Coordinates of C-alpha atoms and ligand atoms in Angstrom, one line a residue:
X1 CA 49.3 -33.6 -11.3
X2 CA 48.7 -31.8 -8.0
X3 CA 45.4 -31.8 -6.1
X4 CA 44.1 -28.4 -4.5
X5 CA 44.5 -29.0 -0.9
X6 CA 41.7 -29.4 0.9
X7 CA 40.2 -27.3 4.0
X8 CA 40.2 -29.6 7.0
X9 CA 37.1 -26.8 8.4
X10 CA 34.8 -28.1 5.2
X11 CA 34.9 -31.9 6.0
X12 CA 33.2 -34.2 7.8
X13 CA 35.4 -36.9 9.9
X14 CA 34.4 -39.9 7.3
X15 CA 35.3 -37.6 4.6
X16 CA 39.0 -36.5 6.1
X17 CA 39.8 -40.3 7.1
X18 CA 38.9 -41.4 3.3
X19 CA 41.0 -37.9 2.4
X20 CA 44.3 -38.9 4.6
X21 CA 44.0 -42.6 3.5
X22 CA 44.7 -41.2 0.3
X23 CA 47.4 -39.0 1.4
X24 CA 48.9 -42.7 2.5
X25 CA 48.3 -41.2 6.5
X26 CA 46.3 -42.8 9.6
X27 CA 42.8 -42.8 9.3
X28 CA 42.5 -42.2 12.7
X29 CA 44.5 -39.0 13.0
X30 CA 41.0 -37.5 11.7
X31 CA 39.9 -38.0 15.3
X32 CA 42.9 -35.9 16.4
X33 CA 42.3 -33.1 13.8
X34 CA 38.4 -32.8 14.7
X35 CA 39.3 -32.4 18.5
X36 CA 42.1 -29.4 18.0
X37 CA 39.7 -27.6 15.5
X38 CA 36.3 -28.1 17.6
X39 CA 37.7 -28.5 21.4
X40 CA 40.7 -26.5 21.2
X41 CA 40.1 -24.1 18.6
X42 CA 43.4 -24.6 16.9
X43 CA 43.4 -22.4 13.4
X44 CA 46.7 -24.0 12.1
X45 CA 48.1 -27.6 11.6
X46 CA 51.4 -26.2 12.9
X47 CA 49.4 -26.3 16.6
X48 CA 48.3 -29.7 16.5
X49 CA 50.9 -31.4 18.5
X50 CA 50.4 -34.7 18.8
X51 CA 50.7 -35.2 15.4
X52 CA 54.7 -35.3 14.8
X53 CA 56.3 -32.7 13.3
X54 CA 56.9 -34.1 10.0
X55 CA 52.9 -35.4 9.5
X56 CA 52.0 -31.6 10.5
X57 CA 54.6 -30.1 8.1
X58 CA 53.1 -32.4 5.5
X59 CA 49.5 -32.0 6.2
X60 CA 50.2 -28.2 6.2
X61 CA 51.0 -28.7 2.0
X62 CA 48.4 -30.9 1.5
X63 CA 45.0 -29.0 3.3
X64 CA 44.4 -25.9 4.3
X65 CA 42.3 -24.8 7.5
X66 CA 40.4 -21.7 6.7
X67 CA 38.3 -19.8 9.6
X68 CA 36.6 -16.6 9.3
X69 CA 38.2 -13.8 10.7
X70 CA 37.0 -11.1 13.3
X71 CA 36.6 -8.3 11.4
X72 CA 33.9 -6.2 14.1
X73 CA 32.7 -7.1 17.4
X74 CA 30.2 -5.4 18.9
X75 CA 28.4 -5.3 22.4
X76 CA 25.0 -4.7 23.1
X77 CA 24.2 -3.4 26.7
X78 CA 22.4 -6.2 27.6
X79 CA 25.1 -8.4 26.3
X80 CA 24.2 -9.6 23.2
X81 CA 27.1 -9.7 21.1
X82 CA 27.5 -9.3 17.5
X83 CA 29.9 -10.2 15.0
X84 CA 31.1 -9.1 12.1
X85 CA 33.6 -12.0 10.0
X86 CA 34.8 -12.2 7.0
X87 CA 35.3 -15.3 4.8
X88 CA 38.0 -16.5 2.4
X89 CA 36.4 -15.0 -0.3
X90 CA 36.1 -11.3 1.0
X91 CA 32.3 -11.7 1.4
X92 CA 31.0 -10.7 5.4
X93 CA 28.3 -12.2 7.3
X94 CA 27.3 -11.4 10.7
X95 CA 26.8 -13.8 13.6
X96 CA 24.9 -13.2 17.0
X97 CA 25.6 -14.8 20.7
X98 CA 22.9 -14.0 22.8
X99 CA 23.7 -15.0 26.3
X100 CA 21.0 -16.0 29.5
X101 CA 18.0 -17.0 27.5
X102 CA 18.3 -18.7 30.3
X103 CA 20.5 -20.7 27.8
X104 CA 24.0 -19.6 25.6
X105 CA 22.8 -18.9 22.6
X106 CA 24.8 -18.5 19.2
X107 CA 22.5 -17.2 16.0
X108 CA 24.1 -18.6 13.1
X109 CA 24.1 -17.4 8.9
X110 CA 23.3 -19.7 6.3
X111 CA 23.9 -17.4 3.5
X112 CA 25.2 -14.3 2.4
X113 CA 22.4 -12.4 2.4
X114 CA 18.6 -14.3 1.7
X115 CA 16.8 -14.7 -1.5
X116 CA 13.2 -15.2 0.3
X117 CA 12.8 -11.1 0.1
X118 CA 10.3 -11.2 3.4
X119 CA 8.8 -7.8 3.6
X120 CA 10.0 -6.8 6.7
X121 CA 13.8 -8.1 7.2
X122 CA 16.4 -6.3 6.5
X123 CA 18.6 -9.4 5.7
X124 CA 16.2 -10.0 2.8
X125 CA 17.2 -6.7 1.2
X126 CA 20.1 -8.0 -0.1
X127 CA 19.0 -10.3 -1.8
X128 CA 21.4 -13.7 -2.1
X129 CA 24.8 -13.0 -2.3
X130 CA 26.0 -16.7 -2.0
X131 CA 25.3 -20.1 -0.1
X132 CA 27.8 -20.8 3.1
X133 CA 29.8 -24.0 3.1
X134 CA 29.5 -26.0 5.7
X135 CA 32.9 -24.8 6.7
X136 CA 31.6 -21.6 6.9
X137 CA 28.5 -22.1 9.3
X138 CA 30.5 -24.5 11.4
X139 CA 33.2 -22.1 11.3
X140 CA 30.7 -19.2 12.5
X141 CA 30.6 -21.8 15.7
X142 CA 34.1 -22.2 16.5
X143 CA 35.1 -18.1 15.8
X144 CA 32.1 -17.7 18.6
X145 CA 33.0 -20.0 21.1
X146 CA 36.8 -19.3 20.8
X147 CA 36.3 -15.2 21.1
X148 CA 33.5 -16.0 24.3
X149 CA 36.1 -18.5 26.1
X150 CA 33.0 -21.1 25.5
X151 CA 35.0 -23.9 23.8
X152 CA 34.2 -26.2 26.6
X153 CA 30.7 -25.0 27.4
X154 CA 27.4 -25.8 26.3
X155 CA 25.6 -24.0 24.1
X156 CA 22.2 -24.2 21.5
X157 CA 22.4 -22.9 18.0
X158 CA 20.0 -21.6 16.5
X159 CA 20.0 -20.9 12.3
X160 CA 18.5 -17.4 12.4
X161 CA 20.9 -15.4 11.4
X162 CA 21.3 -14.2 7.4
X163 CA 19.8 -16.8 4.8
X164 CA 17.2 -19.6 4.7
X165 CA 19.1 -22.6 5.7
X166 CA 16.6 -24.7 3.4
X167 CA 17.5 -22.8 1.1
X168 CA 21.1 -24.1 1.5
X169 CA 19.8 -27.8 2.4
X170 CA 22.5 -29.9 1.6
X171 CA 25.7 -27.9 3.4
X172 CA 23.3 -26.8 6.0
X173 CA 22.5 -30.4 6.7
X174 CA 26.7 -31.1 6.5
X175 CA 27.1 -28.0 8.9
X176 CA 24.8 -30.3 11.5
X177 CA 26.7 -33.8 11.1
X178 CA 30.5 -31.3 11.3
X179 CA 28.4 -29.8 15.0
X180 CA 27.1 -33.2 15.9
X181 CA 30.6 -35.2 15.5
X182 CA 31.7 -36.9 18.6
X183 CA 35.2 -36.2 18.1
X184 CA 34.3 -32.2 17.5
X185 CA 31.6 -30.0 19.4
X186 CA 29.2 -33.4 19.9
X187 CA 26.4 -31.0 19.6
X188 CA 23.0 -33.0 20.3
X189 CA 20.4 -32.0 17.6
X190 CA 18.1 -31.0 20.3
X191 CA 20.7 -28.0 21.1
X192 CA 19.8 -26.9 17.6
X193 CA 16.8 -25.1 15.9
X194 CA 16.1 -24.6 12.1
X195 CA 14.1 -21.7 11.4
X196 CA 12.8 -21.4 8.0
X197 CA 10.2 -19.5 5.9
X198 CA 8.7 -23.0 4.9
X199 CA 10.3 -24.5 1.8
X200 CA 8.0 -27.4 1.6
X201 CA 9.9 -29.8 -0.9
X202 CA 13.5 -29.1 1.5
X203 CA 11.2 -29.6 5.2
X204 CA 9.7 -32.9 3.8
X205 CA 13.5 -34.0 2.7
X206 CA 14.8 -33.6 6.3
X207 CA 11.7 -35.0 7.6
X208 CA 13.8 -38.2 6.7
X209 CA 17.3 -37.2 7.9
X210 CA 19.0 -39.0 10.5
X211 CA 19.9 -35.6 12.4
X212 CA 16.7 -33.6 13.3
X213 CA 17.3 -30.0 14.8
X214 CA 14.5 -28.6 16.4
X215 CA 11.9 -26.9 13.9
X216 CA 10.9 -23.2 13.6
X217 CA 8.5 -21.9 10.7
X218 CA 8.3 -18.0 9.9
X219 CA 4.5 -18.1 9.7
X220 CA 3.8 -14.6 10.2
X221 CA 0.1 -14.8 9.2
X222 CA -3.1 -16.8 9.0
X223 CA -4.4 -17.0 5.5
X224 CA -2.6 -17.0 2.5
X225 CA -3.8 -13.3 1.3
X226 CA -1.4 -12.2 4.2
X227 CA 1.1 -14.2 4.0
X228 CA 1.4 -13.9 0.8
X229 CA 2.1 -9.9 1.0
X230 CA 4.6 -10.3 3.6
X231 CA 6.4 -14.1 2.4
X232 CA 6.9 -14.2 -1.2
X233 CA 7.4 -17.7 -1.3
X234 CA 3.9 -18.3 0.2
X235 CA 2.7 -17.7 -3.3
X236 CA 4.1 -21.3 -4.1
X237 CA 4.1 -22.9 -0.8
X238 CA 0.7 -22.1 0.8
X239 CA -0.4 -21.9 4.3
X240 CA -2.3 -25.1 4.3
X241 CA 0.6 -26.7 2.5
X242 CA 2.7 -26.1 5.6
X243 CA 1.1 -26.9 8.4
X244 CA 0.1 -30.2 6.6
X245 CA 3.3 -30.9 6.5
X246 CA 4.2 -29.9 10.0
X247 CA 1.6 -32.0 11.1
X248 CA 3.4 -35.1 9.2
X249 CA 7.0 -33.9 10.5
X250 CA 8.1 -36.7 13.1
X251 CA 8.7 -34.9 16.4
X252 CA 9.8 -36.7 19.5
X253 CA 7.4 -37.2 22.2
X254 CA 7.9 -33.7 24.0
X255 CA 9.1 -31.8 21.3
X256 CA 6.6 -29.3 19.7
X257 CA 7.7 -27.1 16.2
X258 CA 7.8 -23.4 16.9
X259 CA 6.0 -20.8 14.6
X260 CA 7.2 -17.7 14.4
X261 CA 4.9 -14.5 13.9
X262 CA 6.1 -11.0 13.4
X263 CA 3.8 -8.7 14.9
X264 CA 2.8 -5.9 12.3
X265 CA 1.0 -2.8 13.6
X266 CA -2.0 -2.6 12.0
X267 CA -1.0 -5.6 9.4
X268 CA -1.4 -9.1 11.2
X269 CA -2.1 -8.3 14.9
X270 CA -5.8 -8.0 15.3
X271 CA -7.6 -10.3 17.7
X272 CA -9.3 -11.4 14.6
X273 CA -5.8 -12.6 13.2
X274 CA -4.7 -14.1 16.3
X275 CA -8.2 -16.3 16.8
X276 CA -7.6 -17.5 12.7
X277 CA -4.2 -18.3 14.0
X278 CA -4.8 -20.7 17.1
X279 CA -7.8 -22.3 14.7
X280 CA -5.1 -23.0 12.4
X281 CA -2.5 -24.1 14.8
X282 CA -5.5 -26.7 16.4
X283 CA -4.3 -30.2 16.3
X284 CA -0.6 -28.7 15.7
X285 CA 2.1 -29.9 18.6
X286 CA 2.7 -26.3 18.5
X287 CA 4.6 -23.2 20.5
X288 CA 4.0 -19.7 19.4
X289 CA 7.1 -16.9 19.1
X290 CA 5.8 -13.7 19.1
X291 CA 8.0 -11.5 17.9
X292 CA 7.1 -8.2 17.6
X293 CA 8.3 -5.9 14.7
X294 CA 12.5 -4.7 14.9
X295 CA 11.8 -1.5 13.7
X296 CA 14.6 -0.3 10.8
X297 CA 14.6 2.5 8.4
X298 CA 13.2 1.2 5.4
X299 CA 11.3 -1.4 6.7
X300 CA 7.7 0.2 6.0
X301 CA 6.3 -1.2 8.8
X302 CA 5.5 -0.4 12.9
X303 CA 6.1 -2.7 15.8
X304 CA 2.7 -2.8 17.6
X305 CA 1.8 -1.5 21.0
X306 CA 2.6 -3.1 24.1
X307 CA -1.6 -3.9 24.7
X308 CA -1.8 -5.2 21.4
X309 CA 1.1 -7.4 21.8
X310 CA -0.6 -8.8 25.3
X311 CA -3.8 -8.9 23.8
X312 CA -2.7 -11.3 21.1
X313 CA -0.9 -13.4 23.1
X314 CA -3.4 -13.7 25.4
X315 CA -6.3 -14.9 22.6
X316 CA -3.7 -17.7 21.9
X317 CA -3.1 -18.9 25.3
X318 CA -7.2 -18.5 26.1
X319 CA -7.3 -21.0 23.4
X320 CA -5.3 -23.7 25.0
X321 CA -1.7 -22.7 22.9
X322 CA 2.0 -22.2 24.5
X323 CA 2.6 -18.4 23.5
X324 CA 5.8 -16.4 23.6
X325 CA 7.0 -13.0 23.0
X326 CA 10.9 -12.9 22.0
X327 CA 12.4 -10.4 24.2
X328 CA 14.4 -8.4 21.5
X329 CA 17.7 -8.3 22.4
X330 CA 20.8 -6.1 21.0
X331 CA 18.8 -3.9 19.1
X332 CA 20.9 -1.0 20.2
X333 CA 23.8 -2.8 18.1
X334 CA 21.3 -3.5 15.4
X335 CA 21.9 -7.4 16.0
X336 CA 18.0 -8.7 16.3
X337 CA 16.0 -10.7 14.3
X338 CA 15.8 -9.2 11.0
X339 CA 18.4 -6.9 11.0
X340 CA 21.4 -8.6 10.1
X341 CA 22.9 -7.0 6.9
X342 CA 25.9 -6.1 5.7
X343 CA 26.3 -2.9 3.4
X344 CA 28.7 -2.4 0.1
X345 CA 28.4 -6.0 -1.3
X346 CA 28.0 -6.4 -4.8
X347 CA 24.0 -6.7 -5.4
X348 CA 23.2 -10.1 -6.8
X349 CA 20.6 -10.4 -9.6
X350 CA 18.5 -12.1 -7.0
X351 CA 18.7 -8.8 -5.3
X352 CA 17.1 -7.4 -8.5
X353 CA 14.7 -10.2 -8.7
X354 CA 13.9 -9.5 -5.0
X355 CA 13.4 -5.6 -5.1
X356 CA 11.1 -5.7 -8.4
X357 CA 8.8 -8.6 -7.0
X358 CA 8.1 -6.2 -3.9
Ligands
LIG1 N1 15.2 -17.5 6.9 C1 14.8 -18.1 8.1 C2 15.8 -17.8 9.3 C3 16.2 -16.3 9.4 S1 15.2 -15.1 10.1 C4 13.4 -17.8 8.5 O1 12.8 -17.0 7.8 O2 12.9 -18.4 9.4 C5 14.8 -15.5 11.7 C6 13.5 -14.9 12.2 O3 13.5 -13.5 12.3 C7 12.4 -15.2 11.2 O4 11.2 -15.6 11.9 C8 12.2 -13.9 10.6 O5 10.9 -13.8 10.0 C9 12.4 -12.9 11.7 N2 12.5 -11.5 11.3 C10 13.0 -11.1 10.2 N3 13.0 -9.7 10.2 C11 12.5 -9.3 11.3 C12 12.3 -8.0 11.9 N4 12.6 -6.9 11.3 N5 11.7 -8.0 13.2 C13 11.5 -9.2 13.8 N6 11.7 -10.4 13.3 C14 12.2 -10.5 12.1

């Protein structure tokens, strides 16, 4: 009986030592693998060459090494890139580098497509198409920093592109130990930041993990009534419910958890809104994002003015929080928050599920 090879860009280095054990190879040669794929950005055993000739011709029957493929790039005039790849299955996902934030910044998918339906993201149109594989978000990682010359250079990641990574918990949490290797990117946790719409049983789970990314929640609103109409999943996982358990998260001595909150014209950017906010946030090692509406057709909602965008920020910081407004960037390319979606893919009937609960 033959096994299915397996892809070197799905396993983690304990994981392809136990795997070339087995194949009756070096354990260590894992080391050697991890640094061509992750430093060099090698796409084929074949390359690898300090492994002799006959271990690579070998290794080439018994894994495969799949990487997503460039199918679009696209430049924004302010430099944001965005990509368009393709995985082994035919399903596309799109990826975002955003450059001088001051910081590199790569904007990672989780999924194809996003189950969570929030009212105003385009993403969440779709509906879920499927989960990524570890190998898949790493591999989002290593297409990026090969294509930008960026193999070598530091960068943060942050999981905002398509999906709800705790949606995805276990791969996603793979996807950090494959960027954290030593032997691979060595990315410290602190260079990463989760961002999800609050899926309490998942954020109390990796309260506990050994690898801790910096936090983001999608808050979006004070009270439940609001959130509720713009987060579905607020109908199960209430406002209250979060930031108890945000207050519990362990958080290093400087770090603070991020909320996010799409400004809505009209919707969730009164003063009023902004005051419940910051009484909520009180006692809360907390940082604000504003981010103010990216505008799409079909998203049934306005970005606010410029005055009310200040004049919410500035009720926060007159009550003692860190505020920030996200400078949207690559919107002419359609590549900011929310807008990520790829067209013609197969609905899912989570798509379904997501269009008739709206
Ligand atoms: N599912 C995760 C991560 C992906 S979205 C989450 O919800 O946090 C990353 C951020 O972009 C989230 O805060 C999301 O609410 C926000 N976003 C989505 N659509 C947007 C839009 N049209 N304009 C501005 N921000 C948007």
């Amino acid at each position: 009986m033959t096994t299915p090879p397996l892809d070197l860009a799905n396993l983690e280095r304990p994981a392809l030592e136990s795997a070339l054990e087995e194949r009756g190879h070096k354990r260590f040669h894992a080391r050697q693998i991890f640094r061509w794929i992750y430093k060099r950005g090698v796409t084929d055993v074949a390359a690898m060459t300090d492994l002799s000739r006959e271990l690579r011709a070998t290794l080439a029957q018994e894994f495969t090494l799949t990487t997503p493929a460039i199918v679009a790039r696209e430049r924004s005039s302010d430099g944001t890139e965005k990509f368009l790849l393709r995985l082994g299955d035919g399903r596309q996902l799109e990826s975002v580098f955003i450059p001088d934030t001051p910081s590199m910044t790569f904007c990672i998918s989780t999924q194809v497509g996003c189950a969570m339906a929030c009212a105003f993201c385009l993403t969440g149109r779709m509906g879920l198409v499927r989960n990524l594989t570890a190998g898949e978000i790493t591999g989002q990682v290593r297409v990026l920093a090969g294509a930008l010359g960026m193999l070598d250079k530091k960068f943060n990641i942050v999981l905002m592109g398509m999906g709800e990574p705790l949606h995805n918990y276990d791969e996603t949490m793979r996807a950090l130990r494959m960027l954290n290797d030593e032997h691979g990117f060595a990315m410290s946790p602190r260079r990463v930041t989760l961002s999800t719409v609050g899926l309490l049983p998942a954020l109390e789970k990796m309260a506990r993990e050994p690898i801790m990314p910096n936090l983001a929640i999608s808050l979006h609103a004070p009270t439940d009534k609001l959130r509720e109409a713009l987060v579905p999943l607020n109908k199960k996982y209430g406002v209250a419910d979060i930031i108890d358990a945000c207050k519990r998260f362990p958080l290093s001595k400087r770090s603070r958890i991020t909320f996010e909150y799409v400004l809505l014209a009209g919707v969730n950017d009164s003063p009023d809104d902004a005051r419940k906010l910051a009484k909520l946030l009180s006692g809360v090692k907390s940082k604000v994002n504003l981010i103010p509406l990216n505008a799409a057709p079909g998203i049934p909602f306005e970005r606010p003015s410029d005055e009310a965008i200040d004049r919410f920020a500035q009720v926060l910081a007159d009550r003692g929080l860190v505020v920030s407004v996200r400078k949207s960037r690559g919107r002419d390319i359609r590549a900011a928050c929310g807008q990520l979606i790829v067209e013609g893919q197969k609905p899912s009937p989570a798509q379904r599920l997501a269009v008739a609960l709206r």
